[in-house]
Structures are given as structure tokens and as C-alpha cells.
């Protein structure tokens, strides 16, 4: 019995083109993250954000405080937390026993997979978070805060960087353990809240502290104190370097990782 | 004088392991096994926990041996793209990505294997045609497909990049008899086209119908005597007992006894079952005329099932050296 005539031959490729590999990983990522069900969840979060923004400015009685609230709560807390959880969850799902078998039995090197997965996930996350700034701008317009428009570029930059760096951190933690949220909580308490608020050299380990440094003009406008920070360009470079370092560590660990499935868990 | 005919040379093994062991901490996966997997369809049989999946993961390069060596296509498979480019794997678990249809999924995996988007789309359609996944089911999310449909999609993803070795972990689970026949046909076509197939299944009759060779695993070891007994004389591997479900089991039993075919039988008239033990199974099955013989009996048959095969006997036998 011969194969059906319509069944063509496809030569196996030991070194597939990077563009094709990224295209495949992008399809797997985007179809999941930009699915109607997932976007419905995002819409719910946006509605919640609008309510919180509205409530925060109502309580203060000062519409000008919206930019400061957005800088402090949205860019320095909400976006980092969600970016961390989203990237960690994606990596955990990728490494679930038996989910790995379809991709990692193909001729793609693991560091390449990790990099492309990160890029695809980060691009989707950036797209998902963009409407949040639109929601905040809408609340500002409702409140008659004409100055908020001027704060948008800085907020956009901070949001972009937060997704880049916390996405990389989430990816690393999701790779290390399926309980990455616990690692995130410990990190948040020890580094961001603990060391980050202490004006010492160790405080530099706090990524949020650098984000806050970038957002100083907005936070200062609301009368917050600004500890000594790097310039904007140096902060951007530092955050991008931190993301690259986290990815490099993740890639090194991932290359050595064994996928033993349930057998390893029994051990 | 004719020159002496050289003895037949066994084809080079596709994969082989030497003194291969793998432990997960204190848990035994495989213990000092040596084997060679040759071209064709090879069945891997053993109870749960025997080490089948560990062997698959070693062959796929997803785990490293604790000791010993493993070669696939003559190379170490551990994260080796040149080996992985020629491998395909269909895992046992039904985990498939949520939110994706089978065509989308196959196109993405095809691209990861190096096909362009257009080529991957064409290829995905061909593979889904080949496993007979109906066009109406291809846009449905994979998670919404029935177990049998999902098995077909899982097999289709193995065919995308024209592999030289396909490893299938329980691919027949959840398939109806028609589906098992379809998948069996695809595997036979692959083998005839030069692709090696390694398949594990608990449905031993299907394995016996498909496989030329077997690898029996028990407690992480490969008992040599059992493997010889299971793989020897594959052409004459007929079941030693058969169960018939028919409208008159007593008449069928008399008919078969009269022809000297039976060593013994058990009748269950209430359910129309007749369990027979053959005097010489090859006499019944071997000539290829058994269906004519059964027609000649005049009994209306509903089901014929082999119930005691050499493979089953080999598995049930206590392991020797």
C-alpha cells in the first residue's frame, strides 16, 4: 500500500529558518492571548481600572492627581504584577508535562525557542495593555484633567519597560517553578517593598524603584519625594539590560532542563 | 557454479541503546537495557510503569541517560536538532493547546519544523486528509474535539515534516475500530515508505496485526527470553485461542471439531459466545481461507476476536534470563 498520491514529501530541516520558527511560535502565542475569551478578561480588567481611576481621583478631590495615580499605581504596581503573572503563567503552561512534547521534539534550539516565545508574549502583552492608557485618558477627559495628555508618553514608556522587564522576570520564575507566584510575592516583599524603599546601594536591586525614577516628573507633580535616580536614558538602558540578563539566565537554565514528564514528579 | 549467496544482512538499526539506565532519584525508569530498533514497525509492550515513556523520552532527547549510551540515527539525541528534524512524537496524554483549531495548530507546528507559512498550510491539509479528520472538524478548537478526533490530529502533527522515525505512545486510545484501522493503515503506509515506527499500546491485538518486532519491557528491564518469544516467527504469530459471538455457538463448535481444528472449547449459549482453543492455529488462520470456512459453517457471526496471542503469553510469562 503506497501513500496517497496527494501526499507530498517535506524534507526534514535540521536548521529551520528563524523567521518560520518565530512565525510558528507567534501563531501559538497570539491565538491564545488574543482569543475572544482572553480579550473578554482583559476588557473586565480595563473596566475595573476605569472604576479604580475614577474612585482614586474622586477621593482626592483633585483631578490633576490622575497622572500621579497612574504613574504610582498603574505603571509601578498593576502593570508589573500582571506582566509577571502573565509571562510566568505562559511559561508554566508551556512546560506542563505533555504540552512540551509537541514543540520541544522539533528541531528548534531551546534558547531560540525561549527568546522567540518571550518576544511573541511581550508583543501580545504590549497590545493588551495599550487600551489601559486609553481608559485612563478617557477618565482624565471625563474629569477635565487637560494635563493628563502630556503625561501619556512617559506613562507609555514606563508601561512598555515594565512589561519588558517583568515579563522576563516572570518567564524566569515560571521556568524555575510552577509556583512562580509565591516566588513573586517573596521577591516583591523582600526586594521591591523592603530593599527598594531603603536609600542604600542595595535599593538598586528594586526594578520598581528605577521605574519610579523614570516617572519622577509625574510623581513629583503630585508632591511625592524623589530619592536620587539615574537619568532617563540610563534608567531605560538599565531596565533593558536587566531584562536581557534575566532572559540569558532563563535560556541557560532552559538549555539544561530535562522534560521527564510524570516520572520525574513521582521521584 | 553459482557464487555462494551471502547471508542476509540485517538492516542497520534506527536507534540503539547499550547498557542504558535512567533513574529519577530513587525511582527506577530503565535499568541496564540494551536494544536495537530496526526499520519497520516495532511494538513496545509492557505494564504501566515498565519504562516505556522513559525509553521514548530518551529516544526523543528530552532526558539524558543516567548511564549507558543511546544513539538515534547514529547520533546522541539529547537536544540534537539534526536528530529531532527526523523524529516525530505523538504523546499519550490528551493535552492539546486551548483556543486553537487543528489546522492552525498544525500550521504553527509545521512552521516550527521549518516550513514556510504557505507550505505548512498545504502540508497541514494533506496530513489531516491522510488521518481522515473531516473538514468540518478542522476549525473547531482542539479541546472541543472528541477523543478519537484528537488522536487523529495528534497523529497528523507527526506527519508534517516527513520524519524518518515516528514514536507513538498509545495512539489507539479512544479510537473506535474504524479509527484503529485507519491509523493502522497510515502506519503501514509510513513503514512501506521507509519510515520507522515505534508504537506502544495496551491493545495487543492491534500491535500484533501491525508490528514485525516487539520490545517487551518489565520493571525497567527487557527480559531477553520474552522478547525472543514475542518477536520470533512473526509470520506464524497466530492466536492460540479465539472468541466467536454468533447465533448458534454449539453448531459452530461441532463444525470446527469435525474438521479436527480444535483442542477444546467453552460455550456460553446465553450470550452466544464460543471460546475455542486451536489444535494448530496456523491450520485455521495460515491458509487465508478461514473466512470461507466460517461461511461454510452456516452460522451467523457477529464478532471474531483473538483472545490468547503469543504476545499475551509472552507478557504473562514470568521473566527468565
Coordinates of N, CA and C in Angstrom, one line a residue, chain B residues 131-262:
Chain B
X131 N -5.1 11.4 7.8 CA -5.6 10.7 9.0 C -7.2 10.8 9.0
X132 N -7.7 11.3 7.9 CA -9.2 11.3 7.8 C -9.9 12.1 8.9
X133 N -9.4 13.3 9.2 CA -10.1 14.2 10.1 C -11.0 15.0 9.2
X134 N -12.3 14.9 9.4 CA -13.2 15.6 8.5 C -13.0 17.1 8.5
X135 N -13.3 17.7 7.3 CA -13.0 19.1 7.2 C -13.9 19.9 8.2
X136 N -15.1 19.4 8.5 CA -15.9 20.2 9.4 C -15.4 20.3 10.8
X137 N -14.4 19.4 11.1 CA -13.9 19.4 12.5 C -12.6 20.2 12.6
X138 N -12.1 20.7 11.5 CA -10.7 21.3 11.5 C -10.7 22.7 12.0
X139 N -11.8 23.3 12.0 CA -11.8 24.7 12.6 C -12.3 24.7 14.0
X140 N -12.8 23.6 14.5 CA -13.2 23.5 15.9 C -12.0 23.6 16.8
X141 N -12.1 24.2 18.0 CA -11.0 24.1 18.9 C -10.6 22.7 19.2
X142 N -9.3 22.4 19.3 CA -8.8 21.1 19.5 C -9.5 20.5 20.8
X143 N -9.6 21.4 21.8 CA -10.2 20.9 23.1 C -11.6 20.5 23.0
X144 N -12.3 20.9 21.9 CA -13.7 20.6 21.7 C -13.9 19.3 20.9
X145 N -12.8 18.8 20.4 CA -12.9 17.6 19.6 C -13.1 16.3 20.5
X146 N -13.7 15.3 19.9 CA -13.8 14.0 20.6 C -12.4 13.4 20.8
X147 N -12.3 12.4 21.7 CA -11.0 11.8 21.9 C -10.4 11.2 20.7
X148 N -11.3 10.6 19.9 CA -10.8 9.9 18.7 C -10.3 10.9 17.6
X149 N -11.1 12.0 17.5 CA -10.7 13.1 16.6 C -9.3 13.7 17.0
X150 N -9.2 13.9 18.3 CA -8.0 14.5 18.8 C -6.8 13.5 18.5
X151 N -7.0 12.2 18.7 CA -5.9 11.3 18.3 C -5.5 11.4 16.9
X152 N -6.5 11.6 16.0 CA -6.2 11.8 14.6 C -5.3 13.1 14.4
X153 N -5.8 14.2 15.1 CA -5.0 15.4 14.9 C -3.6 15.2 15.5
X154 N -3.5 14.5 16.6 CA -2.1 14.3 17.2 C -1.3 13.5 16.2
X155 N -1.9 12.5 15.5 CA -1.1 11.7 14.6 C -0.7 12.6 13.4
X156 N -1.6 13.5 13.0 CA -1.3 14.3 11.8 C -0.1 15.2 12.1
X157 N 0.0 15.7 13.3 CA 1.2 16.6 13.6 C 2.5 15.8 13.5
X158 N 2.4 14.5 13.6 CA 3.6 13.7 13.4 C 4.1 13.7 12.0
X159 N 3.1 13.8 11.1 CA 3.5 13.6 9.6 C 4.0 14.8 8.9
X160 N 3.9 16.0 9.6 CA 4.1 17.3 9.0 C 5.4 17.4 8.3
X161 N 6.5 16.9 8.9 CA 7.8 17.2 8.4 C 8.5 15.9 7.8
X162 N 7.7 14.9 7.4 CA 8.1 13.7 6.8 C 9.3 13.1 7.6
X163 N 9.0 12.6 8.8 CA 10.0 12.1 9.7 C 10.5 10.7 9.3
X164 N 11.7 10.3 9.7 CA 12.2 9.0 9.4 C 11.9 8.0 10.6
X165 N 11.5 8.6 11.7 CA 11.1 7.7 12.9 C 10.0 8.4 13.6
X166 N 8.9 7.7 13.7 CA 7.7 8.2 14.4 C 7.5 7.4 15.6
X167 N 7.4 8.1 16.8 CA 7.2 7.4 18.0 C 5.8 7.7 18.6
X168 N 5.0 6.7 18.8 CA 3.6 6.8 19.1 C 3.4 6.2 20.5
X169 N 2.9 6.9 21.4 CA 2.6 6.4 22.8 C 1.1 6.3 22.9
X170 N 0.6 5.1 22.8 CA -0.8 4.7 22.9 C -1.7 5.5 22.0
X171 N -1.4 5.4 20.7 CA -2.2 6.2 19.7 C -3.6 5.7 19.5
X172 N -3.8 4.4 19.9 CA -5.1 3.9 19.6 C -6.2 4.2 20.7
X173 N -5.7 4.8 21.8 CA -6.6 5.1 22.9 C -7.8 5.9 22.4
X174 N -9.0 5.5 22.8 CA -10.2 6.3 22.4 C -10.6 6.2 21.0
X175 N -10.0 5.4 20.2 CA -10.4 5.2 18.8 C -11.4 4.1 18.7
X176 N -12.4 4.2 17.8 CA -13.3 3.1 17.5 C -12.6 2.2 16.5
X177 N -13.1 1.0 16.3 CA -12.4 0.0 15.4 C -12.1 0.6 14.0
X178 N -13.0 1.4 13.5 CA -12.7 2.1 12.2 C -11.5 3.0 12.3
X179 N -11.5 3.7 13.4 CA -10.3 4.7 13.6 C -9.0 3.9 13.8
X180 N -9.1 2.8 14.5 CA -7.9 2.0 14.7 C -7.4 1.4 13.4
X181 N -8.3 1.0 12.5 CA -8.0 0.5 11.2 C -7.3 1.6 10.4
X182 N -7.9 2.8 10.4 CA -7.4 4.0 9.7 C -6.0 4.3 10.1
X183 N -5.8 4.4 11.4 CA -4.4 4.7 11.9 C -3.5 3.6 11.6
X184 N -3.9 2.3 11.7 CA -3.1 1.2 11.3 C -2.6 1.3 9.9
X185 N -3.6 1.7 9.0 CA -3.2 1.8 7.6 C -2.2 2.9 7.4
X186 N -2.4 4.0 8.1 CA -1.4 5.1 7.9 C 0.0 4.7 8.4
X187 N 0.0 3.9 9.5 CA 1.3 3.4 10.0 C 2.0 2.4 9.0
X188 N 1.1 1.6 8.4 CA 1.7 0.6 7.4 C 2.2 1.4 6.2
X189 N 1.5 2.4 5.8 CA 2.0 3.2 4.6 C 3.3 3.9 5.0
X190 N 3.4 4.4 6.2 CA 4.7 5.0 6.6 C 5.8 4.0 6.5
X191 N 5.5 2.8 7.1 CA 6.6 1.8 7.1 C 7.0 1.4 5.7
X192 N 6.0 1.3 4.8 CA 6.3 0.9 3.4 C 7.1 2.0 2.7
X193 N 6.9 3.3 3.1 CA 7.6 4.4 2.5 C 9.0 4.6 3.1
X194 N 9.4 3.7 4.1 CA 10.7 3.7 4.6 C 10.8 4.4 6.0
X195 N 9.7 4.8 6.5 CA 9.7 5.4 7.8 C 9.6 4.3 8.9
X196 N 10.4 4.5 10.0 CA 10.3 3.5 11.1 C 9.3 4.0 12.1
X197 N 8.6 3.0 12.6 CA 7.5 3.4 13.6 C 7.7 2.6 14.9
X198 N 7.7 3.3 16.0 CA 7.8 2.7 17.3 C 6.5 3.0 18.0
X199 N 5.8 2.0 18.4 CA 4.4 2.2 18.9 C 4.2 1.4 20.2
X200 N 3.6 2.1 21.2 CA 3.2 1.3 22.4 C 1.7 1.3 22.4
X201 N 1.2 0.3 22.9 CA -0.3 0.2 23.0 C -0.6 -0.9 24.0
X202 N -1.8 -0.7 24.7 CA -2.2 -1.8 25.5 C -3.2 -2.7 24.7
X203 N -3.5 -2.3 23.5 CA -4.4 -3.1 22.7 C -3.5 -4.1 21.9
X204 N -3.3 -5.3 22.5 CA -2.2 -6.1 21.9 C -2.6 -6.7 20.6
X205 N -3.9 -6.9 20.3 CA -4.2 -7.5 19.0 C -3.9 -6.5 17.9
X206 N -4.1 -5.2 18.2 CA -3.7 -4.2 17.2 C -2.2 -4.2 16.9
X207 N -1.5 -4.3 18.0 CA 0.0 -4.4 17.9 C 0.4 -5.6 17.1
X208 N -0.2 -6.7 17.4 CA 0.2 -7.9 16.7 C -0.1 -7.9 15.2
X209 N -1.2 -7.2 14.9 CA -1.5 -7.0 13.5 C -0.6 -6.1 12.7
X210 N 0.0 -5.2 13.5 CA 0.9 -4.1 12.9 C 2.4 -4.4 12.9
X211 N 2.8 -5.0 13.9 CA 4.3 -5.0 14.2 C 5.0 -6.2 13.7
X212 N 6.2 -6.0 13.2 CA 7.1 -7.1 12.9 C 7.9 -7.5 14.0
X213 N 8.3 -6.6 14.9 CA 9.1 -6.9 16.0 C 8.5 -6.2 17.3
X214 N 8.9 -6.8 18.4 CA 8.5 -6.2 19.7 C 9.6 -6.0 20.6
X215 N 9.4 -5.1 21.5 CA 10.3 -4.9 22.6 C 9.5 -5.0 23.9
X216 N 9.7 -6.0 24.7 CA 8.9 -6.1 25.9 C 9.7 -5.5 27.1
X217 N 9.0 -4.7 27.8 CA 9.6 -4.1 29.0 C 8.9 -4.5 30.3
X218 N 9.7 -4.8 31.3 CA 9.1 -5.1 32.6 C 10.0 -4.6 33.7
X219 N 9.4 -3.8 34.5 CA 10.1 -3.2 35.6 C 11.4 -2.5 35.2
X220 N 11.4 -1.8 34.1 CA 12.5 -1.1 33.6 C 13.6 -2.0 32.9
X221 N 13.3 -3.2 32.7 CA 14.2 -4.1 32.1 C 13.6 -4.8 30.8
X222 N 14.5 -5.3 30.0 CA 14.0 -6.0 28.8 C 14.4 -7.5 28.9
X223 N 13.4 -8.3 29.4 CA 13.7 -9.7 29.6 C 14.0 -10.4 28.2
X224 N 15.2 -10.9 28.0 CA 15.6 -11.4 26.7 C 14.7 -12.5 26.2
X225 N 14.5 -13.5 27.1 CA 13.8 -14.7 26.7 C 12.4 -14.3 26.2
X226 N 11.7 -13.3 26.9 CA 10.4 -12.9 26.5 C 10.4 -12.2 25.1
X227 N 11.4 -11.4 24.9 CA 11.5 -10.7 23.6 C 11.7 -11.7 22.4
X228 N 12.5 -12.7 22.7 CA 12.7 -13.7 21.6 C 11.4 -14.4 21.3
X229 N 10.7 -14.7 22.4 CA 9.4 -15.5 22.2 C 8.4 -14.6 21.5
X230 N 8.4 -13.3 21.8 CA 7.3 -12.4 21.2 C 7.7 -12.1 19.8
X231 N 8.9 -11.9 19.5 CA 9.3 -11.4 18.1 C 9.6 -12.6 17.2
X232 N 9.8 -13.8 17.7 CA 10.2 -14.9 16.8 C 9.1 -15.3 15.9
X233 N 9.4 -15.6 14.7 CA 8.5 -16.2 13.7 C 7.2 -15.4 13.6
X234 N 7.4 -14.1 13.2 CA 6.2 -13.2 13.2 C 5.1 -13.7 12.2
X235 N 5.6 -14.4 11.1 CA 4.6 -14.8 10.1 C 3.6 -15.8 10.7
X236 N 4.1 -16.5 11.6 CA 3.2 -17.6 12.2 C 2.6 -17.2 13.5
X237 N 2.5 -15.9 13.8 CA 2.1 -15.5 15.1 C 0.6 -15.5 15.2
X238 N 0.0 -16.6 15.1 CA -1.5 -16.7 15.2 C -1.9 -16.8 16.6
X239 N -3.1 -16.3 16.9 CA -3.6 -16.5 18.3 C -3.9 -18.0 18.5
X240 N -3.6 -18.4 19.8 CA -3.9 -19.8 20.1 C -5.3 -20.0 20.6
X241 N -6.0 -18.9 20.8 CA -7.4 -19.1 21.2 C -8.2 -17.9 20.5
X242 N -9.5 -18.2 20.3 CA -10.3 -17.2 19.6 C -11.7 -17.2 20.2
X243 N -12.3 -16.1 20.3 CA -13.7 -16.0 20.8 C -14.6 -15.6 19.6
X244 N -15.7 -16.4 19.4 CA -16.7 -16.0 18.4 C -18.0 -15.6 19.1
X245 N -18.6 -14.6 18.6 CA -20.0 -14.3 19.0 C -20.9 -14.6 17.8
X246 N -21.8 -15.5 18.0 CA -22.6 -15.9 16.8 C -24.0 -16.4 17.3
X247 N -24.9 -16.7 16.3 CA -26.3 -17.0 16.7 C -26.4 -18.5 17.2
X248 N -25.4 -19.4 16.8 CA -25.5 -20.8 17.2 C -24.1 -21.3 17.6
X249 N -23.6 -21.0 18.8 CA -22.3 -21.4 19.1 C -22.0 -22.9 19.1
X250 N -23.1 -23.6 19.5 CA -22.9 -25.1 19.6 C -22.7 -25.7 18.2
X251 N -23.4 -25.1 17.2 CA -23.3 -25.6 15.9 C -21.9 -25.3 15.3
X252 N -21.4 -24.1 15.6 CA -20.1 -23.7 15.2 C -19.0 -24.6 15.8
X253 N -19.2 -24.9 17.1 CA -18.2 -25.7 17.8 C -18.1 -27.1 17.1
X254 N -19.3 -27.7 16.8 CA -19.4 -29.0 16.2 C -18.7 -29.0 14.8
X255 N -18.9 -27.9 14.1 CA -18.4 -27.8 12.8 C -16.8 -27.7 12.8
X256 N -16.3 -27.0 13.8 CA -14.9 -26.8 13.9 C -14.2 -28.1 14.4
X257 N -14.9 -28.8 15.4 CA -14.4 -30.1 15.9 C -14.4 -31.1 14.8
X258 N -15.4 -31.2 14.0 CA -15.5 -32.2 12.9 C -14.3 -32.1 12.0
X259 N -13.7 -30.9 11.8 CA -12.6 -30.7 10.9 C -11.3 -30.8 11.7
X260 N -11.3 -31.2 12.9 CA -10.1 -31.5 13.6 C -9.3 -30.3 14.0
X261 N -10.0 -29.1 14.1 CA -9.2 -27.9 14.3 C -9.1 -27.6 15.8
X262 N -10.0 -28.1 16.6 CA -10.0 -27.6 18.0 C -9.4 -28.6 19.0

